[in-house]
Short mmCIF file of C-alpha atoms in Angstrom, two decimals:
data_model
loop_
_atom_site.label_atom_id
_atom_site.label_comp_id
_atom_site.label_asym_id
_atom_site.label_seq_id
_atom_site.Cartn_x
_atom_site.Cartn_y
_atom_site.Cartn_z
CA GLN A 1 140.87 -15.24 95.72
CA LYS A 2 140.63 -18.70 94.89
CA ASN A 3 144.27 -17.96 92.89
CA SER A 4 145.62 -15.73 95.53
CA CYS A 5 145.91 -13.09 92.73
CA ILE A 6 145.04 -9.61 92.19
CA LEU A 7 143.63 -9.22 88.27
CA PRO A 8 145.75 -6.02 86.42
CA GLU A 9 143.59 -2.92 86.75
CA ASP A 10 142.87 -2.83 82.96
CA LEU A 11 141.68 -6.40 82.99
CA LYS A 12 139.61 -5.46 85.69
CA ASN A 13 137.93 -2.33 84.25
CA PHE A 14 137.22 -4.25 81.22
CA TYR A 15 135.31 -7.10 83.18
CA LEU A 16 133.40 -4.17 85.37
CA MET A 17 131.90 -3.05 82.50
CA THR A 18 131.33 -6.18 80.27
CA ASP A 19 131.94 -10.03 80.91
CA GLY A 20 133.94 -11.24 78.38
CA PHE A 21 133.58 -10.16 75.18
CA GLN A 22 132.86 -11.92 71.93
CA MET A 23 132.21 -11.04 68.22
CA THR A 24 132.24 -13.19 65.11
CA TRP A 25 131.97 -12.05 60.89
CA SER A 26 131.59 -13.56 57.94
CA VAL A 27 132.22 -13.36 54.48
CA LYS A 28 130.07 -14.62 51.34
CA THR A 29 131.30 -16.66 48.72
CA ASP A 30 128.62 -17.96 46.10
CA ASP A 31 125.96 -16.61 48.25
CA THR A 32 126.77 -18.69 51.21
CA PRO A 33 128.15 -16.87 54.66
CA MET A 34 130.73 -18.33 55.80
CA PRO A 35 132.32 -17.73 59.19
CA LEU A 36 136.28 -16.28 59.28
CA GLY A 37 137.19 -13.91 62.03
CA SER A 38 136.74 -14.44 65.63
CA MET A 39 137.38 -12.07 68.74
CA VAL A 40 136.86 -13.45 72.32
CA ILE A 41 138.08 -12.68 75.56
CA ASN A 42 136.78 -15.35 77.60
CA SER A 43 134.62 -14.38 80.99
CA VAL A 44 135.14 -14.35 84.09
CA SER A 45 133.52 -17.91 84.55
CA LYS A 46 135.78 -18.92 81.76
CA LEU A 47 139.22 -17.94 83.24
CA CYS A 48 140.93 -20.73 83.30
CA ARG A 49 143.91 -21.65 84.84
CA LEU A 50 146.13 -23.65 82.94
CA GLY A 51 148.85 -26.62 84.43
CA GLY A 52 146.27 -26.87 87.57
CA SER A 53 146.02 -30.57 89.01
CA SER A 54 142.38 -32.28 88.17
CA MET A 55 140.69 -34.28 90.22
CA TYR A 56 140.35 -36.56 87.30
CA THR A 57 144.15 -36.91 86.40
CA LEU A 58 145.43 -40.27 86.78
CA PRO A 59 148.25 -40.59 89.29
CA ASN A 60 151.35 -41.26 87.30
CA ALA A 61 149.62 -38.90 84.19
CA PRO A 62 152.06 -36.85 82.49
CA THR A 63 150.99 -32.96 82.78
CA LEU A 64 152.22 -29.40 81.74
CA ALA A 65 154.68 -29.49 84.44
CA ASP A 66 156.76 -32.08 82.91
CA LEU A 67 157.25 -30.36 80.16
CA GLU A 68 159.62 -28.13 82.00
CA ASP A 69 162.89 -27.89 81.26
CA ASP A 70 165.91 -26.18 82.97
CA THR A 71 168.09 -25.69 79.87
CA ASP A 72 165.48 -23.73 78.46
CA GLU A 73 166.70 -20.44 76.97
CA GLU A 74 165.66 -17.57 79.37
CA GLY A 75 165.29 -13.81 79.26
CA ASN A 76 168.15 -12.73 77.59
CA GLY A 77 168.23 -9.33 76.01
CA ASP A 78 165.30 -8.32 74.23
CA LYS A 79 163.85 -11.66 75.16
CA PRO A 80 162.20 -11.52 77.87
CA GLU A 81 161.41 -14.70 80.27
CA LYS A 82 159.60 -17.18 79.35
CA PRO A 83 156.22 -18.65 81.30
CA HIS A 84 156.61 -21.92 83.37
CA PHE A 85 154.20 -24.27 83.73
CA ASP A 86 154.74 -25.27 86.81
CA SER A 87 154.19 -23.50 90.15
CA ARG A 88 156.40 -20.79 89.68
CA SER A 89 153.85 -18.93 87.29
CA LEU A 90 150.40 -18.60 87.82
CA ILE A 91 148.20 -18.95 83.46
CA PHE A 92 145.04 -18.14 82.36
CA GLU A 93 142.89 -18.40 79.65
CA LEU A 94 142.27 -15.48 77.89
CA ASP A 95 141.25 -17.06 73.99
CA PRO A 96 140.28 -20.04 72.88
CA CYS A 97 141.54 -19.23 69.36
CA ASN A 98 139.24 -21.69 68.01
CA GLY A 99 142.01 -24.43 68.82
CA ASN A 100 145.07 -22.42 67.00
CA GLY A 101 146.58 -22.30 70.06
CA LYS A 102 145.75 -20.14 73.63
CA VAL A 103 146.08 -16.88 74.78
CA CYS A 104 146.93 -16.32 78.64
CA LEU A 105 147.26 -14.01 81.10
CA VAL A 106 150.96 -15.42 82.94
CA TYR A 107 151.73 -14.16 86.57
CA LYS A 108 155.29 -15.06 86.02
CA HIS A 109 156.55 -14.86 89.48
CA ALA A 110 153.90 -16.73 91.71
CA LYS A 111 156.41 -17.33 94.43
CA PRO A 112 156.74 -16.51 97.41
CA VAL A 113 153.83 -14.17 96.70
CA VAL A 114 152.13 -13.87 93.58
CA SER A 115 153.52 -10.54 91.92
CA PRO A 116 151.03 -8.46 90.74
CA ASP A 117 152.97 -7.73 86.90
CA THR A 118 151.10 -9.23 83.89
CA GLU A 119 151.95 -10.19 80.69
CA ILE A 120 150.12 -11.69 77.89
CA TRP A 121 151.56 -14.68 76.11
CA PHE A 122 150.43 -17.18 73.13
CA LEU A 123 150.94 -20.46 73.83
CA ASP A 124 150.96 -22.06 69.95
CA ARG A 125 149.71 -26.36 69.29
CA ALA A 126 153.11 -27.55 69.76
CA LEU A 127 152.68 -25.90 73.53
CA TYR A 128 156.03 -22.94 72.83
CA TRP A 129 155.28 -19.65 74.54
CA HIS A 130 156.01 -16.65 72.73
CA PHE A 131 155.17 -13.03 73.76
CA LEU A 132 152.54 -10.48 72.75
CA THR A 133 152.13 -7.55 74.97
CA LYS A 134 152.80 -6.75 78.48
CA THR A 135 149.40 -5.03 79.07
CA PHE A 136 145.37 -6.47 78.27
CA THR A 137 145.11 -3.19 76.90
CA ALA A 138 147.54 -3.41 74.07
CA TYR A 139 146.44 -6.83 73.60
CA TYR A 140 142.97 -6.19 73.21
CA ARG A 141 144.05 -2.97 70.75
CA LEU A 142 145.98 -6.21 68.55
CA LEU A 143 142.98 -8.11 68.75
CA ILE A 144 140.54 -5.09 67.40
CA THR A 145 143.36 -4.14 64.48
CA HIS A 146 143.76 -7.88 62.85
CA LEU A 147 140.12 -8.12 63.00
CA GLY A 148 140.01 -11.16 64.54
CA LEU A 149 141.83 -12.96 61.17
CA PRO A 150 142.21 -16.50 61.79
CA GLN A 151 145.77 -17.48 63.50
CA TRP A 152 146.51 -13.80 63.25
CA GLN A 153 148.25 -14.73 66.97
CA TYR A 154 151.71 -16.26 64.20
CA ALA A 155 152.17 -12.91 63.50
CA PHE A 156 154.13 -12.50 66.10
CA THR A 157 155.64 -16.28 66.06
CA SER A 158 159.22 -16.73 64.30
CA TYR A 159 157.66 -18.86 61.98
CA GLY A 160 154.38 -16.58 60.87
CA VAL A 161 151.13 -17.87 59.44
CA SER A 162 149.37 -20.61 57.47
CA PRO A 163 149.54 -19.78 53.57
CA GLN A 164 145.69 -20.21 53.88
CA ALA A 165 145.70 -17.27 56.15
CA LYS A 166 148.46 -15.23 54.73
CA GLN A 167 145.63 -15.19 51.77
CA TRP A 168 142.83 -13.92 54.22
CA PHE A 169 145.92 -11.42 55.35
CA ASN A 170 146.56 -10.33 51.95
CA MET A 171 142.59 -9.67 51.59
CA TYR A 172 141.67 -7.40 54.71
CA LYS A 173 145.09 -6.88 56.55
CA PRO A 174 147.61 -6.24 53.77
CA ILE A 175 149.74 -4.27 55.83
CA THR A 176 150.02 -6.76 58.22
CA ILE A 177 152.38 -9.43 56.05
CA ASN A 178 154.78 -6.17 55.78
CA THR A 179 155.42 -5.85 59.17
CA ALA A 180 158.96 -6.44 59.13
CA LEU A 181 159.70 -4.30 55.93
CA LEU A 182 157.59 -2.00 57.83
CA SER A 183 160.51 -1.82 60.48
CA GLU A 184 163.81 -2.15 58.30
CA GLU A 185 162.28 1.06 56.42
CA ALA A 186 159.54 3.29 57.66
CA ASP A 187 159.45 5.38 54.59
CA SER A 188 158.81 2.31 52.25
CA PHE A 189 154.87 2.60 51.78
CA VAL A 190 155.52 6.43 51.12
CA ASN A 191 155.11 7.33 47.41
CA LYS A 192 157.59 9.49 46.65
CA LEU A 193 157.92 11.57 43.50
CA ASP A 194 161.29 12.84 42.08
CA PRO A 195 160.42 15.52 39.64
CA SER A 196 163.40 15.52 38.18
CA LYS A 197 162.73 12.05 36.80
CA VAL A 198 159.10 12.24 36.06
CA PHE A 199 159.79 15.23 33.90
CA LYS A 200 162.54 14.24 32.22
CA GLY A 201 162.56 14.23 28.20
CA LYS A 202 164.43 11.47 26.42
CA ASN A 203 167.16 12.98 24.64
CA LYS A 204 166.24 12.96 20.56
CA THR A 205 169.19 13.29 18.47
CA PRO A 206 168.49 16.09 16.43
CA VAL A 207 167.18 16.36 13.15
CA ILE A 208 169.15 18.79 10.43
CA LYS A 209 167.09 20.24 7.91
CA LYS A 210 169.23 21.32 4.38
CA LYS A 211 167.80 25.05 3.98
CA PRO A 212 168.81 26.83 0.74
CA PRO A 213 171.04 29.36 0.09
CA SER A 214 170.66 32.08 1.50
CA GLN A 215 170.95 35.67 -0.36
CA PRO A 216 171.77 38.78 1.31
CA ALA A 217 169.19 40.55 2.77
CA GLY A 218 169.40 43.75 0.76
CA SER A 219 168.96 41.74 -2.93
CA GLN A 220 166.64 40.06 -1.89
CA LYS A 221 164.92 43.13 -1.06
CA SER A 222 165.58 45.27 -4.15
CA HIS A 223 164.52 41.88 -5.91
CA THR A 224 161.58 41.87 -4.18
CA GLY A 225 160.79 45.98 -5.49
CA MET A 226 161.60 45.44 -9.14
CA THR A 227 159.09 42.66 -8.90
CA SER A 228 156.52 44.39 -7.35
CA SER A 229 157.52 47.73 -9.67
CA LYS A 230 157.30 45.51 -13.03
CA THR A 231 153.92 44.53 -12.15
CA SER A 232 152.68 47.77 -11.22
CA SER A 233 153.67 48.86 -14.22
CA PRO A 234 151.67 47.52 -16.53
CA ALA A 235 148.44 48.58 -14.71
CA GLY A 236 149.56 52.19 -14.14
CA ASN A 237 150.54 52.47 -18.06
CA SER A 238 146.60 51.08 -18.87
CA SER A 239 144.97 53.50 -16.88
CA ARG A 240 147.25 56.04 -18.56
CA LYS A 241 145.99 54.73 -21.40
#
């Protein structure tokens, strides 16, 4: 009511179930636990609006709306239109990302009436926008599947995660680093077995053995018979004697 907008149905159902969400996990190095993963969805009271005027702001102090530039690229082709810091959009912080940026719920069309269509965007530390998902449910699944690893939202930016964060990804979520490879070649991680290559023997040069000159079969048999008769004849003569 304060901001004249309605929460999307999936986010409203989430807040009806639990007022925010926070889960952290640690790894043990040298028997010392070190905080690593963090999954956060701000509670309703912390669902603060970005770019809103503050009563403590000086009269001539710059605001986020001053960053707006009409020459910024708008949504063309596959690129969706970026949110605006001025009154054209309503932006609410869902996750402070431990100071690495902000995940925001964005109403991109607030004039003349706030449109109920929302999207989830990531605002990095340089105040550049990066599209994440169209619905809160899809973002929640991304949050869970990425295990809340540090800077995981930067995997959806053009410059990617930092080298330190990439080490954690290689340890706990290695397939995420290869998302570009997966999109280019779906079967790149499938172990393909080619039986013709696996069972293909090496071509060995045959060794030619020299055989003694072969004798005719008949002569060999007769020779064998003669030797057997010769050897048996003495035995016969002796028995006769």
